[in-house]
């Protein structure tokens, strides 16, 4: 298996533009997580899905952020409009079952820079 | 007080030294993860454990549930072990992952 795939790996955009980050989880995994990593706040969980359904989005910073999972093999995290403070590395991770018996597997991350 | 505390924050050692990174937590957990993040930014899951001890190559992870403490050990350290090591706990109440601040490890040749 290729592991969790994220695209793009790097994104540079201007303030106010829409940004869409993409994630393909490991086949067969039923949980998908979006994390954000910044120097100031470390790693933060933004949202996670179980069987394509959003379970907890309490970490989504504000309404400018939205995430979807239209099917088991694809998820998007959208920021509209983007702001410089959104600059961070965004990680997607997937796992099979959430209870203590499984690990989360991380994608390589998308480094977002908003100018 | 942070729910997950790692120590030390920074660690520099010579190649070949035995390395220990500690993680203490204050919440009820169902599992604890050790992850590695290289300078390029990618995150790799090293271990997930809920009791006892796990070993993978030169890496050993232990957890003491009663003490709410885990350690990550690296034997015969090598410069390629240089990375940030992160402890994260999976809460047993709501399955949230709570992250430690990370330990930046530098191994000098």
PDB file of C-alpha atoms in Angstrom:
ATOM      1  CA  UNK A   1       0.000   0.000   0.000  1.00  0.00           C
ATOM      2  CA  UNK A   2       1.248   3.494  -0.800  1.00  0.00           C
ATOM      3  CA  UNK A   3       0.279   4.861   2.591  1.00  0.00           C
ATOM      4  CA  UNK A   4      -1.704   8.025   3.150  1.00  0.00           C
ATOM      5  CA  UNK A   5      -1.391  10.323   0.155  1.00  0.00           C
ATOM      6  CA  UNK A   6      -1.725  14.072   0.401  1.00  0.00           C
ATOM      7  CA  UNK A   7      -1.674  16.711  -2.271  1.00  0.00           C
ATOM      8  CA  UNK A   8      -0.346  19.182  -2.935  1.00  0.00           C
ATOM      9  CA  UNK A   9       2.848  18.839  -0.906  1.00  0.00           C
ATOM     10  CA  UNK A  10       3.406  22.583  -0.991  1.00  0.00           C
ATOM     11  CA  UNK A  11       0.954  25.379  -1.593  1.00  0.00           C
ATOM     12  CA  UNK A  12       1.680  29.080  -1.739  1.00  0.00           C
ATOM     13  CA  UNK A  13      -1.261  31.376  -2.164  1.00  0.00           C
ATOM     14  CA  UNK A  14      -2.341  34.914  -1.547  1.00  0.00           C
ATOM     15  CA  UNK A  15      -4.592  36.058   1.227  1.00  0.00           C
ATOM     16  CA  UNK A  16      -8.229  35.765   0.287  1.00  0.00           C
ATOM     17  CA  UNK A  17      -7.789  32.864  -2.091  1.00  0.00           C
ATOM     18  CA  UNK A  18      -9.499  29.521  -1.673  1.00  0.00           C
ATOM     19  CA  UNK A  19      -7.230  26.620  -0.763  1.00  0.00           C
ATOM     20  CA  UNK A  20      -8.134  22.955  -1.103  1.00  0.00           C
ATOM     21  CA  UNK A  21      -6.032  20.232   0.458  1.00  0.00           C
ATOM     22  CA  UNK A  22      -6.567  16.622  -0.529  1.00  0.00           C
ATOM     23  CA  UNK A  23      -6.091  13.316   1.201  1.00  0.00           C
ATOM     24  CA  UNK A  24      -6.359   9.698   0.173  1.00  0.00           C
ATOM     25  CA  UNK A  25      -6.386   7.393   3.213  1.00  0.00           C
ATOM     26  CA  UNK A  26      -5.022   3.879   3.330  1.00  0.00           C
ATOM     27  CA  UNK A  27      -7.445   1.490   1.723  1.00  0.00           C
ATOM     28  CA  UNK A  28      -9.623  -0.224   4.313  1.00  0.00           C
ATOM     29  CA  UNK A  29      -9.132   2.373   7.007  1.00  0.00           C
ATOM     30  CA  UNK A  30     -12.392   3.678   8.395  1.00  0.00           C
ATOM     31  CA  UNK A  31     -11.131   6.715  10.307  1.00  0.00           C
ATOM     32  CA  UNK A  32      -9.612   9.820   8.771  1.00  0.00           C
ATOM     33  CA  UNK A  33      -8.097  12.743  10.648  1.00  0.00           C
ATOM     34  CA  UNK A  34      -7.013  16.236   9.650  1.00  0.00           C
ATOM     35  CA  UNK A  35      -4.319  17.892  11.786  1.00  0.00           C
ATOM     36  CA  UNK A  36      -2.602  21.261  11.630  1.00  0.00           C
ATOM     37  CA  UNK A  37       0.904  21.873  12.871  1.00  0.00           C
ATOM     38  CA  UNK A  38       2.321  25.291  13.678  1.00  0.00           C
ATOM     39  CA  UNK A  39       5.314  26.397  15.684  1.00  0.00           C
ATOM     40  CA  UNK A  40       3.096  28.252  18.121  1.00  0.00           C
ATOM     41  CA  UNK A  41       0.439  25.622  18.754  1.00  0.00           C
ATOM     42  CA  UNK A  42       2.085  22.347  17.828  1.00  0.00           C
ATOM     43  CA  UNK A  43      -0.165  19.644  16.423  1.00  0.00           C
ATOM     44  CA  UNK A  44      -3.903  20.239  16.592  1.00  0.00           C
ATOM     45  CA  UNK A  45      -6.701  17.921  15.586  1.00  0.00           C
ATOM     46  CA  UNK A  46      -9.066  19.791  13.292  1.00  0.00           C
ATOM     47  CA  UNK A  47     -11.668  17.162  12.450  1.00  0.00           C
ATOM     48  CA  UNK A  48     -12.070  13.440  12.113  1.00  0.00           C
ATOM     49  CA  UNK A  49     -14.369  11.180  10.138  1.00  0.00           C
ATOM     50  CA  UNK A  50     -15.622   7.663  10.728  1.00  0.00           C
ATOM     51  CA  UNK A  51     -16.985   5.849   7.690  1.00  0.00           C
ATOM     52  CA  UNK A  52     -17.046   9.158   5.806  1.00  0.00           C
ATOM     53  CA  UNK A  53     -19.145  10.882   8.474  1.00  0.00           C
ATOM     54  CA  UNK A  54     -17.682  13.824  10.422  1.00  0.00           C
ATOM     55  CA  UNK A  55     -17.603  12.845  14.087  1.00  0.00           C
ATOM     56  CA  UNK A  56     -15.849  15.724  15.812  1.00  0.00           C
ATOM     57  CA  UNK A  57     -15.108  19.053  14.172  1.00  0.00           C
ATOM     58  CA  UNK A  58     -14.573  21.002  17.371  1.00  0.00           C
ATOM     59  CA  UNK A  59     -10.988  21.668  16.369  1.00  0.00           C
ATOM     60  CA  UNK A  60     -11.914  23.497  13.182  1.00  0.00           C
ATOM     61  CA  UNK A  61     -10.763  27.031  13.918  1.00  0.00           C
ATOM     62  CA  UNK A  62     -13.579  28.939  12.258  1.00  0.00           C
ATOM     63  CA  UNK A  63     -16.154  28.906   9.518  1.00  0.00           C
ATOM     64  CA  UNK A  64     -13.554  29.571   6.883  1.00  0.00           C
ATOM     65  CA  UNK A  65     -12.502  25.947   7.293  1.00  0.00           C
ATOM     66  CA  UNK A  66     -14.565  23.084   5.954  1.00  0.00           C
ATOM     67  CA  UNK A  67     -13.847  19.400   5.403  1.00  0.00           C
ATOM     68  CA  UNK A  68     -15.622  16.759   3.391  1.00  0.00           C
ATOM     69  CA  UNK A  69     -15.267  13.068   2.806  1.00  0.00           C
ATOM     70  CA  UNK A  70     -17.448  12.155  -0.158  1.00  0.00           C
ATOM     71  CA  UNK A  71     -16.244   8.550  -0.182  1.00  0.00           C
ATOM     72  CA  UNK A  72     -13.968   6.167   1.679  1.00  0.00           C
ATOM     73  CA  UNK A  73     -10.951   6.987  -0.445  1.00  0.00           C
ATOM     74  CA  UNK A  74     -10.949  10.762  -0.553  1.00  0.00           C
ATOM     75  CA  UNK A  75     -11.198  13.769   1.724  1.00  0.00           C
ATOM     76  CA  UNK A  76     -10.709  17.490   1.294  1.00  0.00           C
ATOM     77  CA  UNK A  77      -9.944  20.324   3.669  1.00  0.00           C
ATOM     78  CA  UNK A  78     -10.920  23.697   2.282  1.00  0.00           C
ATOM     79  CA  UNK A  79     -10.025  27.155   3.520  1.00  0.00           C
ATOM     80  CA  UNK A  80     -12.008  30.025   2.073  1.00  0.00           C
ATOM     81  CA  UNK A  81     -10.905  32.774   2.265  1.00  0.00           C
ATOM     82  CA  UNK A  82      -7.370  31.996   3.350  1.00  0.00           C
ATOM     83  CA  UNK A  83      -5.440  34.233   5.734  1.00  0.00           C
ATOM     84  CA  UNK A  84      -1.722  34.470   6.553  1.00  0.00           C
ATOM     85  CA  UNK A  85      -2.331  32.927   9.994  1.00  0.00           C
ATOM     86  CA  UNK A  86      -3.501  29.759   8.250  1.00  0.00           C
ATOM     87  CA  UNK A  87       0.079  29.129   7.177  1.00  0.00           C
ATOM     88  CA  UNK A  88       0.996  25.742   8.632  1.00  0.00           C
ATOM     89  CA  UNK A  89       1.630  22.143   7.755  1.00  0.00           C
ATOM     90  CA  UNK A  90      -1.592  20.192   7.409  1.00  0.00           C
ATOM     91  CA  UNK A  91      -1.455  16.459   8.023  1.00  0.00           C
ATOM     92  CA  UNK A  92      -3.978  13.830   7.136  1.00  0.00           C
ATOM     93  CA  UNK A  93      -3.945  10.502   8.962  1.00  0.00           C
ATOM     94  CA  UNK A  94      -6.016   7.349   8.769  1.00  0.00           C
ATOM     95  CA  UNK A  95      -6.598   4.352  10.958  1.00  0.00           C
ATOM     96  CA  UNK A  96      -8.706   1.219  11.171  1.00  0.00           C
ATOM     97  CA  UNK A  97     -10.942   1.477  14.202  1.00  0.00           C
ATOM     98  CA  UNK A  98     -10.301   4.218  16.711  1.00  0.00           C
ATOM     99  CA  UNK A  99     -10.197   2.285  19.958  1.00  0.00           C
ATOM    100  CA  UNK A 100      -6.856   1.712  21.615  1.00  0.00           C
ATOM    101  CA  UNK A 101      -5.860  -1.134  19.363  1.00  0.00           C
ATOM    102  CA  UNK A 102      -4.752   0.709  16.254  1.00  0.00           C
ATOM    103  CA  UNK A 103      -2.265   3.288  15.087  1.00  0.00           C
ATOM    104  CA  UNK A 104      -2.813   6.330  13.014  1.00  0.00           C
ATOM    105  CA  UNK A 105      -0.820   6.482   9.816  1.00  0.00           C
ATOM    106  CA  UNK A 106       0.191   9.926   8.679  1.00  0.00           C
ATOM    107  CA  UNK A 107       0.509  11.422   5.249  1.00  0.00           C
ATOM    108  CA  UNK A 108       3.552  13.499   4.319  1.00  0.00           C
ATOM    109  CA  UNK A 109       1.708  16.750   4.984  1.00  0.00           C
ATOM    110  CA  UNK A 110       0.884  19.820   2.934  1.00  0.00           C
ATOM    111  CA  UNK A 111       2.943  22.900   3.698  1.00  0.00           C
ATOM    112  CA  UNK A 112       0.655  25.875   3.211  1.00  0.00           C
ATOM    113  CA  UNK A 113       1.952  29.423   2.964  1.00  0.00           C
ATOM    114  CA  UNK A 114      -0.548  32.242   2.727  1.00  0.00           C
ATOM    115  CA  UNK A 115       1.034  35.525   1.744  1.00  0.00           C
TER     116      UNK A 115
ATOM    117  CA  UNK B   1      -0.605  22.447  33.177  1.00  0.00           C
ATOM    118  CA  UNK B   2      -0.410  20.510  29.928  1.00  0.00           C
ATOM    119  CA  UNK B   3      -2.069  17.137  29.921  1.00  0.00           C
ATOM    120  CA  UNK B   4       0.933  15.596  28.178  1.00  0.00           C
ATOM    121  CA  UNK B   5       4.411  16.600  29.242  1.00  0.00           C
ATOM    122  CA  UNK B   6       7.578  15.528  27.508  1.00  0.00           C
ATOM    123  CA  UNK B   7      11.125  15.806  28.723  1.00  0.00           C
ATOM    124  CA  UNK B   8      13.620  16.896  27.808  1.00  0.00           C
ATOM    125  CA  UNK B   9      12.543  19.490  25.281  1.00  0.00           C
ATOM    126  CA  UNK B  10      15.919  19.359  23.590  1.00  0.00           C
ATOM    127  CA  UNK B  11      18.569  16.684  23.708  1.00  0.00           C
ATOM    128  CA  UNK B  12      21.968  16.606  22.053  1.00  0.00           C
ATOM    129  CA  UNK B  13      24.077  13.479  22.318  1.00  0.00           C
ATOM    130  CA  UNK B  14      27.019  11.787  20.693  1.00  0.00           C
ATOM    131  CA  UNK B  15      26.629   8.917  18.288  1.00  0.00           C
ATOM    132  CA  UNK B  16      26.385   5.621  20.132  1.00  0.00           C
ATOM    133  CA  UNK B  17      24.837   7.004  23.299  1.00  0.00           C
ATOM    134  CA  UNK B  18      21.731   5.515  24.881  1.00  0.00           C
ATOM    135  CA  UNK B  19      18.849   7.958  24.608  1.00  0.00           C
ATOM    136  CA  UNK B  20      15.783   8.240  26.824  1.00  0.00           C
ATOM    137  CA  UNK B  21      12.835  10.517  26.198  1.00  0.00           C
ATOM    138  CA  UNK B  22      10.080  10.717  28.769  1.00  0.00           C
ATOM    139  CA  UNK B  23       6.369  11.354  28.551  1.00  0.00           C
ATOM    140  CA  UNK B  24       3.985  11.912  31.442  1.00  0.00           C
ATOM    141  CA  UNK B  25       0.259  12.406  31.150  1.00  0.00           C
ATOM    142  CA  UNK B  26      -2.532  13.323  33.497  1.00  0.00           C
ATOM    143  CA  UNK B  27      -5.637  11.968  31.769  1.00  0.00           C
ATOM    144  CA  UNK B  28      -7.146   8.545  31.359  1.00  0.00           C
ATOM    145  CA  UNK B  29      -5.973   6.990  28.149  1.00  0.00           C
ATOM    146  CA  UNK B  30      -6.671   3.984  26.007  1.00  0.00           C
ATOM    147  CA  UNK B  31      -3.326   4.125  24.198  1.00  0.00           C
ATOM    148  CA  UNK B  32      -0.156   6.130  23.821  1.00  0.00           C
ATOM    149  CA  UNK B  33       1.662   6.862  20.592  1.00  0.00           C
ATOM    150  CA  UNK B  34       5.280   7.695  19.950  1.00  0.00           C
ATOM    151  CA  UNK B  35       5.858   9.456  16.664  1.00  0.00           C
ATOM    152  CA  UNK B  36       8.913  10.731  14.864  1.00  0.00           C
ATOM    153  CA  UNK B  37       9.088  13.848  12.769  1.00  0.00           C
ATOM    154  CA  UNK B  38      12.122  14.422  10.599  1.00  0.00           C
ATOM    155  CA  UNK B  39      13.407  17.860   9.608  1.00  0.00           C
ATOM    156  CA  UNK B  40      11.579  17.532   6.301  1.00  0.00           C
ATOM    157  CA  UNK B  41       8.336  17.485   8.260  1.00  0.00           C
ATOM    158  CA  UNK B  42       6.911  14.007   7.674  1.00  0.00           C
ATOM    159  CA  UNK B  43       5.455  12.189  10.675  1.00  0.00           C
ATOM    160  CA  UNK B  44       6.064   8.502  11.209  1.00  0.00           C
ATOM    161  CA  UNK B  45       4.287   6.443  13.812  1.00  0.00           C
ATOM    162  CA  UNK B  46       6.872   4.500  15.820  1.00  0.00           C
ATOM    163  CA  UNK B  47       4.815   2.753  18.449  1.00  0.00           C
ATOM    164  CA  UNK B  48       1.360   2.545  19.828  1.00  0.00           C
ATOM    165  CA  UNK B  49       1.101   0.883  23.202  1.00  0.00           C
ATOM    166  CA  UNK B  50      -1.375   0.508  25.997  1.00  0.00           C
ATOM    167  CA  UNK B  51       0.699  -1.604  28.373  1.00  0.00           C
ATOM    168  CA  UNK B  52       4.129  -3.058  28.869  1.00  0.00           C
ATOM    169  CA  UNK B  53       6.894  -2.684  26.371  1.00  0.00           C
ATOM    170  CA  UNK B  54       7.482  -2.785  22.628  1.00  0.00           C
ATOM    171  CA  UNK B  55      10.712  -3.056  20.694  1.00  0.00           C
ATOM    172  CA  UNK B  56      11.482  -2.304  17.088  1.00  0.00           C
ATOM    173  CA  UNK B  57      15.094  -2.435  16.037  1.00  0.00           C
ATOM    174  CA  UNK B  58      17.042  -0.006  18.214  1.00  0.00           C
ATOM    175  CA  UNK B  59      13.891   1.597  19.565  1.00  0.00           C
ATOM    176  CA  UNK B  60      12.168   0.526  22.758  1.00  0.00           C
ATOM    177  CA  UNK B  61       9.004   2.012  24.213  1.00  0.00           C
ATOM    178  CA  UNK B  62       7.642   1.320  27.663  1.00  0.00           C
ATOM    179  CA  UNK B  63       4.546   2.449  29.464  1.00  0.00           C
ATOM    180  CA  UNK B  64       3.518   2.340  33.107  1.00  0.00           C
ATOM    181  CA  UNK B  65      -0.229   2.872  33.269  1.00  0.00           C
ATOM    182  CA  UNK B  66      -0.293   3.262  37.045  1.00  0.00           C
ATOM    183  CA  UNK B  67       2.418   5.909  36.970  1.00  0.00           C
ATOM    184  CA  UNK B  68       0.975   7.520  33.804  1.00  0.00           C
ATOM    185  CA  UNK B  69       4.408   7.569  32.288  1.00  0.00           C
ATOM    186  CA  UNK B  70       6.051   6.317  29.131  1.00  0.00           C
ATOM    187  CA  UNK B  71       9.613   6.291  27.912  1.00  0.00           C
ATOM    188  CA  UNK B  72      11.144   5.982  24.483  1.00  0.00           C
ATOM    189  CA  UNK B  73      14.668   4.598  24.368  1.00  0.00           C
ATOM    190  CA  UNK B  74      17.116   4.565  21.503  1.00  0.00           C
ATOM    191  CA  UNK B  75      20.090   2.254  21.765  1.00  0.00           C
ATOM    192  CA  UNK B  76      23.330   2.854  19.842  1.00  0.00           C
ATOM    193  CA  UNK B  77      22.055   6.217  18.622  1.00  0.00           C
ATOM    194  CA  UNK B  78      22.980   7.390  15.146  1.00  0.00           C
ATOM    195  CA  UNK B  79      22.871  10.800  13.452  1.00  0.00           C
ATOM    196  CA  UNK B  80      19.958   9.634  11.326  1.00  0.00           C
ATOM    197  CA  UNK B  81      17.954   9.356  14.570  1.00  0.00           C
ATOM    198  CA  UNK B  82      18.016  13.149  14.735  1.00  0.00           C
ATOM    199  CA  UNK B  83      14.391  14.227  14.684  1.00  0.00           C
ATOM    200  CA  UNK B  84      11.586  15.491  16.860  1.00  0.00           C
ATOM    201  CA  UNK B  85       9.974  12.733  18.896  1.00  0.00           C
ATOM    202  CA  UNK B  86       6.368  13.288  19.870  1.00  0.00           C
ATOM    203  CA  UNK B  87       4.295  11.555  22.492  1.00  0.00           C
ATOM    204  CA  UNK B  88       0.534  11.566  21.978  1.00  0.00           C
ATOM    205  CA  UNK B  89      -2.150   9.980  24.130  1.00  0.00           C
ATOM    206  CA  UNK B  90      -5.523   8.725  22.993  1.00  0.00           C
ATOM    207  CA  UNK B  91      -8.036   9.728  25.617  1.00  0.00           C
ATOM    208  CA  UNK B  92     -10.355   6.992  26.749  1.00  0.00           C
ATOM    209  CA  UNK B  93     -13.272   9.374  27.204  1.00  0.00           C
ATOM    210  CA  UNK B  94     -13.622  10.880  23.767  1.00  0.00           C
ATOM    211  CA  UNK B  95     -10.864   9.321  21.652  1.00  0.00           C
ATOM    212  CA  UNK B  96      -9.144  12.667  21.206  1.00  0.00           C
ATOM    213  CA  UNK B  97      -5.413  12.561  20.618  1.00  0.00           C
ATOM    214  CA  UNK B  98      -3.534  14.925  22.905  1.00  0.00           C
ATOM    215  CA  UNK B  99      -0.028  15.760  21.830  1.00  0.00           C
ATOM    216  CA  UNK B 100       3.089  16.511  23.764  1.00  0.00           C
ATOM    217  CA  UNK B 101       5.266  19.399  22.675  1.00  0.00           C
ATOM    218  CA  UNK B 102       7.924  17.099  21.286  1.00  0.00           C
ATOM    219  CA  UNK B 103      11.563  16.436  22.073  1.00  0.00           C
ATOM    220  CA  UNK B 104      14.116  17.657  19.578  1.00  0.00           C
ATOM    221  CA  UNK B 105      16.925  15.125  19.413  1.00  0.00           C
ATOM    222  CA  UNK B 106      20.259  15.813  17.743  1.00  0.00           C
ATOM    223  CA  UNK B 107      22.808  13.044  17.481  1.00  0.00           C
ATOM    224  CA  UNK B 108      26.295  14.261  16.616  1.00  0.00           C
ATOM    225  CA  UNK B 109      28.711  11.996  14.748  1.00  0.00           C
TER     226      UNK B 109
END
